[in-house]
CSV table of C-alpha atoms and ligand atoms in Angstrom, one decimal:
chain,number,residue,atom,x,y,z
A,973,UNK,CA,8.1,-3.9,11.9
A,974,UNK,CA,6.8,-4.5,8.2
A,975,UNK,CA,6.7,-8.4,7.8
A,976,UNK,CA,7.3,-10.2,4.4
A,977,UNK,CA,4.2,-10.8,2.3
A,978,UNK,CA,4.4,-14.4,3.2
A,979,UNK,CA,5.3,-14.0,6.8
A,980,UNK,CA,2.1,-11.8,6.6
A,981,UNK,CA,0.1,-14.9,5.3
A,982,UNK,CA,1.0,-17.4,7.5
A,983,UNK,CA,-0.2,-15.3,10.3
A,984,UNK,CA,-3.8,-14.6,7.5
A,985,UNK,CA,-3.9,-18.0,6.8
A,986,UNK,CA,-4.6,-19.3,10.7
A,987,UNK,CA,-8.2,-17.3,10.4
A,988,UNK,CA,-9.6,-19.1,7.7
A,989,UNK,CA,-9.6,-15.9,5.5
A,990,UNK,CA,-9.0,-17.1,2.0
A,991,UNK,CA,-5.6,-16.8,1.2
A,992,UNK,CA,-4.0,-18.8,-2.1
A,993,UNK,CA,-1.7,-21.3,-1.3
A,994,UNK,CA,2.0,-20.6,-1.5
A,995,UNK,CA,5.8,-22.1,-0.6
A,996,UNK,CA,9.1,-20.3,-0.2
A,997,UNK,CA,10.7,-21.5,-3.5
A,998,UNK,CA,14.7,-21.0,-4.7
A,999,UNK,CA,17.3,-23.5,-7.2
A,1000,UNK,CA,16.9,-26.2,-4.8
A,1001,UNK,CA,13.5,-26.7,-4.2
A,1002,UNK,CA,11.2,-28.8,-6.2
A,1003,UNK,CA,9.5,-26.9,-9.1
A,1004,UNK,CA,5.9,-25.8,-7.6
A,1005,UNK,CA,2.4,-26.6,-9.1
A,1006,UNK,CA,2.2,-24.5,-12.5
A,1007,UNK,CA,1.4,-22.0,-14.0
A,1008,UNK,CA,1.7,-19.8,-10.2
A,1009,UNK,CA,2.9,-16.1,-9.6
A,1010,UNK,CA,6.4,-15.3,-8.2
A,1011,UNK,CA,6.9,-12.9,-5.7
A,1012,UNK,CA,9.7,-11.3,-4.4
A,1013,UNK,CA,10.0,-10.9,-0.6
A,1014,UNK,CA,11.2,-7.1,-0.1
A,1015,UNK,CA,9.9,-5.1,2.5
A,1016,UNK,CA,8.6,-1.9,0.5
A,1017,UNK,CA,5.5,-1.8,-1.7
A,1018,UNK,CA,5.4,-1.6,-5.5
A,1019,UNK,CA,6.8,-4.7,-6.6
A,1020,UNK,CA,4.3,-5.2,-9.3
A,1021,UNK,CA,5.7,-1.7,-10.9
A,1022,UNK,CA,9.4,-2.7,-10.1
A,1023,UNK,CA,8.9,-6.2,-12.5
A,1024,UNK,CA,9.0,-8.2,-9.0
A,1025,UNK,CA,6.1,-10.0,-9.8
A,1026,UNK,CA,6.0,-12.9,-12.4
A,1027,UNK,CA,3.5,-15.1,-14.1
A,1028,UNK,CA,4.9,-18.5,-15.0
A,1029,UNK,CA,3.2,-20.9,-17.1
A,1030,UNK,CA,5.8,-23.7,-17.4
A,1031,UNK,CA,9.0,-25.3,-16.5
A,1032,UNK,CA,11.7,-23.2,-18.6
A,1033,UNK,CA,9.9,-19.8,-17.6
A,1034,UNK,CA,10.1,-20.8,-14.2
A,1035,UNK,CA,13.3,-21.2,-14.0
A,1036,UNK,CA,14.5,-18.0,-15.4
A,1037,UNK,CA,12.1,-15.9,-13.7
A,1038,UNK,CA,13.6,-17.3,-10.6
A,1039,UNK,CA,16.7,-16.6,-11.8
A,1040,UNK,CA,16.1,-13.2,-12.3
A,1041,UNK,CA,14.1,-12.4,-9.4
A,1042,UNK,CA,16.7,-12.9,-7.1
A,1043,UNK,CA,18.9,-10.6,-8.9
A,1044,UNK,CA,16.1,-7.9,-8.9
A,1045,UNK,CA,16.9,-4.9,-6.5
A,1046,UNK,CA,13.4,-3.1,-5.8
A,1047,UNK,CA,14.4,0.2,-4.4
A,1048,UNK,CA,17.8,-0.6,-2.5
A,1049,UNK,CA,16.6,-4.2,-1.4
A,1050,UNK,CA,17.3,-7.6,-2.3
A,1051,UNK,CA,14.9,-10.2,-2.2
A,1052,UNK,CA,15.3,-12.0,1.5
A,1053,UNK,CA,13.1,-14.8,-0.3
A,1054,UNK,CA,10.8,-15.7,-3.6
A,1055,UNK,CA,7.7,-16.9,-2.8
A,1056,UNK,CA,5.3,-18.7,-5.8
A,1057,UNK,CA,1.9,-18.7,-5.3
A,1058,UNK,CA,-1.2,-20.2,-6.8
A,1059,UNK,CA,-2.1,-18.2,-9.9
A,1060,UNK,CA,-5.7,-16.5,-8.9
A,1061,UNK,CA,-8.0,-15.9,-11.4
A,1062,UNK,CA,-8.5,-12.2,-11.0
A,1063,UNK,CA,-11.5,-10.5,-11.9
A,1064,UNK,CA,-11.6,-7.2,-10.4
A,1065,UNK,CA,-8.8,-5.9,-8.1
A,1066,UNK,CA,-10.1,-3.8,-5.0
A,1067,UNK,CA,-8.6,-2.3,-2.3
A,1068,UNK,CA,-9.2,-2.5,1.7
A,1069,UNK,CA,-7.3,-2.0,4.7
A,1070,UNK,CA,-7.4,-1.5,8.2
A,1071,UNK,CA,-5.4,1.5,9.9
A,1072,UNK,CA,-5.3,3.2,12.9
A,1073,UNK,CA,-6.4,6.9,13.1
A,1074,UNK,CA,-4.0,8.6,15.5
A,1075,UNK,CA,-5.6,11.9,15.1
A,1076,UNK,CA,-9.2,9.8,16.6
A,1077,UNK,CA,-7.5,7.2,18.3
A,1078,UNK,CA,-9.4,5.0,16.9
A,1079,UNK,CA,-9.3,1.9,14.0
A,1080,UNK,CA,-10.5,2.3,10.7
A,1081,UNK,CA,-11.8,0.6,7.8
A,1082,UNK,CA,-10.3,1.7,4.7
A,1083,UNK,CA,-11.5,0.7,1.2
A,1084,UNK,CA,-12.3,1.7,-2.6
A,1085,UNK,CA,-13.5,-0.1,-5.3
A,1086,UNK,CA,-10.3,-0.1,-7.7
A,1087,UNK,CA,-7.4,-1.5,-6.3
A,1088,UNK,CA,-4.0,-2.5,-7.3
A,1089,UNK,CA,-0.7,-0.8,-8.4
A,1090,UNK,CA,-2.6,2.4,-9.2
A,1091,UNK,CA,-3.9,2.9,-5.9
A,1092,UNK,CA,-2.2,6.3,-5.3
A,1093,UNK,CA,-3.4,7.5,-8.0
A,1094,UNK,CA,-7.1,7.8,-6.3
A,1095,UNK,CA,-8.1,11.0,-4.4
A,1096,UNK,CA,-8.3,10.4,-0.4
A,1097,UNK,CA,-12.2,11.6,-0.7
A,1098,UNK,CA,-12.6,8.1,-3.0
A,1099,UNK,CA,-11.9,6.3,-0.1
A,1100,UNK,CA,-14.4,5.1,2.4
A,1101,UNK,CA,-13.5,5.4,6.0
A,1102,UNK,CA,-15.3,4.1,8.6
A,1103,UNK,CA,-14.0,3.4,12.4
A,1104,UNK,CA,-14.6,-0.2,13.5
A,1105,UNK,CA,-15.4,-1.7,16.6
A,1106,UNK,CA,-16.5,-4.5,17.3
A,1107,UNK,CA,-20.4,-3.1,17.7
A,1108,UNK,CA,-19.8,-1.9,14.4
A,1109,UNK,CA,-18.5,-4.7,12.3
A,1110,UNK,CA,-21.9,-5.5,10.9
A,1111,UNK,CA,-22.6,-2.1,9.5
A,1112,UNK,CA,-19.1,-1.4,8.6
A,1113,UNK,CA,-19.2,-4.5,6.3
A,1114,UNK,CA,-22.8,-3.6,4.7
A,1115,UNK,CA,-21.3,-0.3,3.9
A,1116,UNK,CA,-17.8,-1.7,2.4
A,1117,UNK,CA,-19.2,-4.1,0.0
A,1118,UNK,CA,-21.6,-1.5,-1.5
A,1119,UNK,CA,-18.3,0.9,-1.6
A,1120,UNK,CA,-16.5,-1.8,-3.1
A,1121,UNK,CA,-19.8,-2.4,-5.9
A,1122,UNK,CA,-19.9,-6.0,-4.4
A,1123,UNK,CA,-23.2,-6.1,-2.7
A,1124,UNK,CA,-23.4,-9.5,-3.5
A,1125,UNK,CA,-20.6,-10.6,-1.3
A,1126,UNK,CA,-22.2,-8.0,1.7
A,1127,UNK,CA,-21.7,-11.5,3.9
A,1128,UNK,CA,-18.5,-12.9,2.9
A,1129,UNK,CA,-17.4,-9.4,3.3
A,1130,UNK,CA,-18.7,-9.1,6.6
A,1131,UNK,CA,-17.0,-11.9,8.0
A,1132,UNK,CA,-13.4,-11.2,6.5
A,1133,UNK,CA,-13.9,-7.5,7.9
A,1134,UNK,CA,-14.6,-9.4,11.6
A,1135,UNK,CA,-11.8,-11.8,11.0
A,1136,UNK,CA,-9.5,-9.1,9.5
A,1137,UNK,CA,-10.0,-7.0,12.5
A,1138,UNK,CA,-9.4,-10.2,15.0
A,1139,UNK,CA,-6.1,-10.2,13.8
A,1140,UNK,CA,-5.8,-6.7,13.3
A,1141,UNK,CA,-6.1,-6.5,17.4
A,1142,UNK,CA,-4.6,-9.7,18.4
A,1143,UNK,CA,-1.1,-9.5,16.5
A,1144,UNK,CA,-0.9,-5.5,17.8
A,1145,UNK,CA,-0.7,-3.8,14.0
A,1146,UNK,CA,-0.6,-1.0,13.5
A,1147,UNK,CA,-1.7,-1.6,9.5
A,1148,UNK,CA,-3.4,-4.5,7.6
A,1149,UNK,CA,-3.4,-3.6,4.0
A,1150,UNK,CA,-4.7,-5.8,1.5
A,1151,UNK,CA,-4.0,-4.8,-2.3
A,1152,UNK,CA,-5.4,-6.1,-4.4
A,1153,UNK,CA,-8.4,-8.2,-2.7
A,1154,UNK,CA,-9.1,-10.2,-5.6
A,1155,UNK,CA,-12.5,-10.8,-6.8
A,1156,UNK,CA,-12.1,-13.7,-8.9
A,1157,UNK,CA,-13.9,-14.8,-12.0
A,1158,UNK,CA,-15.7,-17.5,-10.1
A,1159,UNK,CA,-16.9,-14.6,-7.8
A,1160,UNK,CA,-14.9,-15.5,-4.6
A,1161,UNK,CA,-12.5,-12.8,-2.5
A,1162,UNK,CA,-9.8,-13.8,-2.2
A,1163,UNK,CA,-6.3,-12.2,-0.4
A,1164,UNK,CA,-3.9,-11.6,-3.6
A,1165,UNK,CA,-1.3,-9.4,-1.3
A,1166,UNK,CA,-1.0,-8.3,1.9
A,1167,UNK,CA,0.6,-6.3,4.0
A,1168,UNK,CA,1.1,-6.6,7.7
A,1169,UNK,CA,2.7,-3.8,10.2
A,1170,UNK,CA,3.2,-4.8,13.6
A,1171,UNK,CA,4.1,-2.4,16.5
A,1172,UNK,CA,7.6,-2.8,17.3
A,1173,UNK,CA,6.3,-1.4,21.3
A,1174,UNK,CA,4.4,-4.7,21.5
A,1175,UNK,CA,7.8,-7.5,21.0
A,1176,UNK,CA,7.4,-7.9,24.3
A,1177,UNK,CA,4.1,-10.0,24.1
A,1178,UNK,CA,4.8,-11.6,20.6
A,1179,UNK,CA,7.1,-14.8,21.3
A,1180,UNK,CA,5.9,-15.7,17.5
A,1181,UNK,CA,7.0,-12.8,16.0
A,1182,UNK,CA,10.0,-13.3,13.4
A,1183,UNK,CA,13.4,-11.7,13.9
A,1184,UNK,CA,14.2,-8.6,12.8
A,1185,UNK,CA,16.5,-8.9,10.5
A,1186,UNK,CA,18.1,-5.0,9.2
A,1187,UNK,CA,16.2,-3.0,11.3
A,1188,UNK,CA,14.5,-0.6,8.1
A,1189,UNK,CA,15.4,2.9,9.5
A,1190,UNK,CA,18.7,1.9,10.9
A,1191,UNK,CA,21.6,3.9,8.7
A,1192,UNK,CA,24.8,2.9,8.9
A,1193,UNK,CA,27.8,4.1,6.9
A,1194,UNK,CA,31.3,2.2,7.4
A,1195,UNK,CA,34.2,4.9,7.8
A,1196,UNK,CA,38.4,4.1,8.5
A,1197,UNK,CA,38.8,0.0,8.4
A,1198,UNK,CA,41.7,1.3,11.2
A,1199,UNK,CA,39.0,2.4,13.3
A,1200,UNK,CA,39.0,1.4,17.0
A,1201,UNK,CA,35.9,3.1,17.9
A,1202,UNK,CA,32.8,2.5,16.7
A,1203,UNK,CA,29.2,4.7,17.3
A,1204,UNK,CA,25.8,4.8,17.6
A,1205,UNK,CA,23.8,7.8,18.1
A,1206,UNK,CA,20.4,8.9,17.5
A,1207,UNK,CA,19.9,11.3,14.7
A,1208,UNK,CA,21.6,12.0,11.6
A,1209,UNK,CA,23.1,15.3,13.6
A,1210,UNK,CA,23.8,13.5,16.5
A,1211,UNK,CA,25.6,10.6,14.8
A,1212,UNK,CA,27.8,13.0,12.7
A,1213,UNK,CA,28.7,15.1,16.3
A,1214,UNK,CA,29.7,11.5,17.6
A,1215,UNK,CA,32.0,11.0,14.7
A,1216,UNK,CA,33.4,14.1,14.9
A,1217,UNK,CA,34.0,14.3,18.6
A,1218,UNK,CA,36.0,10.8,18.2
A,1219,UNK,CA,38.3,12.0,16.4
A,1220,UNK,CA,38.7,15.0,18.2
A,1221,UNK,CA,39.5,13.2,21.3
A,1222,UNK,CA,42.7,11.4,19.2
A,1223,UNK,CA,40.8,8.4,18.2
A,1224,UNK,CA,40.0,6.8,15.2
A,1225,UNK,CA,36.0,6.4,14.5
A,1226,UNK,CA,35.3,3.5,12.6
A,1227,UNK,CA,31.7,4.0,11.3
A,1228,UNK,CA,28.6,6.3,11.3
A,1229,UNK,CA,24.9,5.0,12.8
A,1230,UNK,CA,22.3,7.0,13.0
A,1231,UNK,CA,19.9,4.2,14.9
A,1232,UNK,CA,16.2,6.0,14.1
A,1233,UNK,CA,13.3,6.8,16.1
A,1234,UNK,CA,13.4,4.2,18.4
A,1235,UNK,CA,16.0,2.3,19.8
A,1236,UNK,CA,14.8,-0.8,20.2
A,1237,UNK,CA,16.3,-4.0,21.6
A,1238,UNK,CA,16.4,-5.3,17.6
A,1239,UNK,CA,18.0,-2.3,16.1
A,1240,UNK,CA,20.6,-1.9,19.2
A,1241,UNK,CA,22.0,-5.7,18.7
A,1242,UNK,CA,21.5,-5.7,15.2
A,1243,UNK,CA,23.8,-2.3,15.6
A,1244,UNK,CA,26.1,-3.7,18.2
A,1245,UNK,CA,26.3,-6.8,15.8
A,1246,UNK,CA,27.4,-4.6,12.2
A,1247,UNK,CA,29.4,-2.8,14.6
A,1248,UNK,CA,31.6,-5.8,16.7
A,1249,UNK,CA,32.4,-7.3,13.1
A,1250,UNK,CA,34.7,-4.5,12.1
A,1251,UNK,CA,37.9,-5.5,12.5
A,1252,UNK,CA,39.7,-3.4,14.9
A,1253,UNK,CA,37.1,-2.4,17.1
A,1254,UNK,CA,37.9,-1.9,20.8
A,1255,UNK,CA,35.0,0.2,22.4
A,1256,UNK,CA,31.5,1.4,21.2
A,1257,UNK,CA,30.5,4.8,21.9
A,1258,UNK,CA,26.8,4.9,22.1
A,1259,UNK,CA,25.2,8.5,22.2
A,1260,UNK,CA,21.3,8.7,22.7
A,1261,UNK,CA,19.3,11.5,23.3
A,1262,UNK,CA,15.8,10.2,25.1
A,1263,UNK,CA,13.5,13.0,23.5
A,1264,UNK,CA,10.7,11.0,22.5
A,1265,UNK,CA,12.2,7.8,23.2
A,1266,UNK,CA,12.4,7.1,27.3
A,1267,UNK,CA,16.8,6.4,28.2
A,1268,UNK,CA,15.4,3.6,30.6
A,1269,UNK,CA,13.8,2.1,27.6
A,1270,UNK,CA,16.8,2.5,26.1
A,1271,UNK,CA,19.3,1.3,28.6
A,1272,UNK,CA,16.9,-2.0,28.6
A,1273,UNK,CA,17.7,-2.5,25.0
A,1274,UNK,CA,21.5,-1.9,25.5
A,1275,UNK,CA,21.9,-4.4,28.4
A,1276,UNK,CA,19.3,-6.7,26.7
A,1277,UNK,CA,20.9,-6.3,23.0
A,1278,UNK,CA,24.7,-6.9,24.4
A,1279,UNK,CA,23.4,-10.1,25.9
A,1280,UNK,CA,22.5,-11.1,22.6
A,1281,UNK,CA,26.3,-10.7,20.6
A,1282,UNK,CA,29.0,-12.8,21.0
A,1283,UNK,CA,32.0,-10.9,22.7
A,1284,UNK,CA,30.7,-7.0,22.5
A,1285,UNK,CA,33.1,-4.6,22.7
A,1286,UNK,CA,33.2,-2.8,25.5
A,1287,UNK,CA,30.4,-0.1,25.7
A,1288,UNK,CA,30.8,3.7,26.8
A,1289,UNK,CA,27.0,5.0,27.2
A,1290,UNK,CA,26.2,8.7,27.1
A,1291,UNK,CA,22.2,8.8,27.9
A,1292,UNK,CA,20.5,11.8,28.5
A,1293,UNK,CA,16.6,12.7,28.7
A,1294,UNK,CA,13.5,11.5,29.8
A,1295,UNK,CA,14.2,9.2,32.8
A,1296,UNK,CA,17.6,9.0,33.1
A,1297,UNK,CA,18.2,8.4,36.6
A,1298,UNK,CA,15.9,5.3,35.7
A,1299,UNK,CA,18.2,4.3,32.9
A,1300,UNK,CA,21.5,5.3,35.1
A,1301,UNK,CA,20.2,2.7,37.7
A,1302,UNK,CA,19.9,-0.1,35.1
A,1303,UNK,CA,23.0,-0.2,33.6
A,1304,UNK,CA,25.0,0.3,37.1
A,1305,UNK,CA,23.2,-3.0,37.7
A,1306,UNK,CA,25.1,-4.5,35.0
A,1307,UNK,CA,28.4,-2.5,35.7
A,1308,UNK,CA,27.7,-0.1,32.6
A,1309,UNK,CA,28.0,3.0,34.0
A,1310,UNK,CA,25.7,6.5,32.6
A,1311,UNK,CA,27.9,8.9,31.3
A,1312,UNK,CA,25.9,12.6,31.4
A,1313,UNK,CA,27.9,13.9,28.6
A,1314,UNK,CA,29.8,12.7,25.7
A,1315,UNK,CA,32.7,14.6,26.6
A,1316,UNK,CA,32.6,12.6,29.9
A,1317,UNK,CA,32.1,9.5,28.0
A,1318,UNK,CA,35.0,10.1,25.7
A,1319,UNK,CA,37.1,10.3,28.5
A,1320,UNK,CA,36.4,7.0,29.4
A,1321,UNK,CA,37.6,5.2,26.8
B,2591,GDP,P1,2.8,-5.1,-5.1
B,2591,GDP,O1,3.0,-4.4,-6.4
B,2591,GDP,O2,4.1,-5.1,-4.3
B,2591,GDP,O3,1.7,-4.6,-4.3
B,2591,GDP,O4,2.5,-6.7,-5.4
B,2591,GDP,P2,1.1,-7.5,-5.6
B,2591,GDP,O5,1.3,-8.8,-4.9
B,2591,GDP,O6,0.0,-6.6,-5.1
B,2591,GDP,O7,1.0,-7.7,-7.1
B,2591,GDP,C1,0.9,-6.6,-8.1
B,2591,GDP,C2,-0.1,-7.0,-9.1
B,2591,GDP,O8,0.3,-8.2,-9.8
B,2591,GDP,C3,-1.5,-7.1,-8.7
B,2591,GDP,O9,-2.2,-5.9,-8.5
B,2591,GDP,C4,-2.1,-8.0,-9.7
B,2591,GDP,O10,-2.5,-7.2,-10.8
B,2591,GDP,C5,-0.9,-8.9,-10.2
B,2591,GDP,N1,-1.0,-10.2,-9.6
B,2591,GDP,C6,-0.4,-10.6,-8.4
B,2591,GDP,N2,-0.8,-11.9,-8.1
B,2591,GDP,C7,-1.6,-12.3,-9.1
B,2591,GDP,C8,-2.3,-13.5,-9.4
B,2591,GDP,O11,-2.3,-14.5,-8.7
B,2591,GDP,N3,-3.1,-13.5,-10.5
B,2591,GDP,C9,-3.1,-12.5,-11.4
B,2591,GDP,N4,-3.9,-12.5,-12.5
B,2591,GDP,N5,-2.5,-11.3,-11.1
B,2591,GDP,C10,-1.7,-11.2,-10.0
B,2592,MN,MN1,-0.1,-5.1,-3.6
């Protein structure tokens, strides 16, 4: 799950890494300290590039860069919010991040000295990698502020690495990317975006984690508004084969879902949810192949996600794969029964 930039630094903000003040701002809302940045909240990179982000020096600008920011669509997404932030006095613009190297199985440092919107325009070799631990914090940080030509700050560095990587761990990510850190004209570093990844696996243990809201790699595509039936399958192929196999059997499929890698408690009731507010829905074929992902894993998320919608239609499950049985025994429990095949599922409709 990619959170909002400012979801991101309310999480930052709790380690006393410094990160410039901000609000959630919209019509309503009193007009905040000027001049300040506006962001929009989208969760994709390359804002700055896409005009989403805004300087504002008084009243009148303000208000019609917040007008249109929230008409803005960066790369298929409205904004869910605008934040304004305090205007930081920026210097220099570097990069750093932390990542996790699945190849090493290990956690990285990642950094170079020019940051900012052009940051894929550098060669991998400019970057400095270097796996941290924390036996290695110190050196890692020594190393990063001479990469980033800030041997000055080799302490302040130091510490924002070791706080960096405390959340890193803590909040389970899977990335922490900060572009630009800000080197501002009074010489502080300062967090002037960030970017937080957490690892969907880990839900379980995060109580404080937000909602997910459109799960990103969820793709759904209505079909007949007279459509009784609606789907869910894993894979583009395997969500079209559901469709088609609908109809086939007489009925009338109402939409295409392909619901990604990983069906997830979050992505199945955000699915049953699109789904159950069609209009004449009567049953919900679901249709997942557990290759990588695990059916009892699944089968969790199904009985856990219809909990979570008011009045689901009635689900026929076809589940087959890695741990089946496991996944069979589960949803007997809660008088869903396994269906081995779709054809087998189709019949019971
Ligand atoms: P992104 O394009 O989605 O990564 O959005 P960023 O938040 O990184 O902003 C893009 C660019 O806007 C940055 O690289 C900066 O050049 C500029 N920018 C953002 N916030 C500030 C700020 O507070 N002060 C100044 N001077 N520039 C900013
Ligand atoms: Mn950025």
């Amino acid at each position: 799950m990619l959170l909002l930039e400012h979801q991101a630094r309310t999480i930052l903000r709790d380690t006393d890494v410094v990160v410039p003040f901000g609000v959630v701002v919209d019509e309503q809302t009193d007009v905040p300290v000027l001049p300040c940045v506006l962001k929009v909240q989208v969760p994709v990179g390359g804002r700055g590039k896409a005009g989403g982000i805004r300087v504002v020096n008084e009243e009148k600008e303000y208000r019609d860069a917040l007008e249109e920011l929230t008409e803005l669509d960066i790369k298929g997404h409205k904004p869910s919010a605008i934040y304004a932030e305090e205007l930081v006095d920026i210097g220099r613009e570097l990069y750093l991040s932390i990542v996790i190297n699945r190849e090493e199985s290990t956690i990285e440092l990642v950094a170079h000295p020019e940051g900012g919107v052009e940051i894929e325009a550098h060669k991998p070799e400019e970057f400095m990698r270097a796996e941290l631990t924390p036996k290695s914090l110190e050196a890692v940080g020594q190393a990063a502020a001479d990469w980033l030509e800030i041997p000055e700050q080799a302490f302040v560095l130091t510490d924002m690495v070791e706080r960096l990587y405390g959340v890193f761990v803590k909040s389970d990510a899977t990335l922490l990317e900060i572009n630009p850190l800000a080197l501002t004209r009074e010489g502080k570093l300062v967090v002037a975006d960030c970017k937080l990844e957490l690892d969907d696996m880990a839900r379980y243990r995060h109580e404080e984690w937000p909602d997910e809201q459109t799960p990103a790699d969820v793709n759904y595509v209505p079909l007949d508004s007279d459509g009784t039936i609606g789907t869910i399958a894993n894979g583009a192929g395997l969500a079209m084969a559901t469709v088609d196999a609908v109809r086939a059997h007489g009925y009338t499929p109402a939409n295409f879902l392909d619901i990604g890698g990983a069906a997830t408690t979050e992505s199945v009731a955000a699915s049953l949810q699109k789904i159950s507010s069609l209009p004449n829905i009567e049953a919900i074929v679901i249709n997942i192949f557990g290759g990588i992902v695990r059916c009892d894993i699944v089968a969790q998320a199904i009985i856990e996600a219809s909990r979570q919608v008011d009045n689901p239609p009635r689900l026929v499950v076809r589940l087959s794969g890695t741990n089946a049985e496991e996944a069979r025994k589960l949803l007997s429990e809660h008088d869903m029964p396994l269906h081995d095949s779709l054809a087998e599922a189709l019949e019971a409709l």
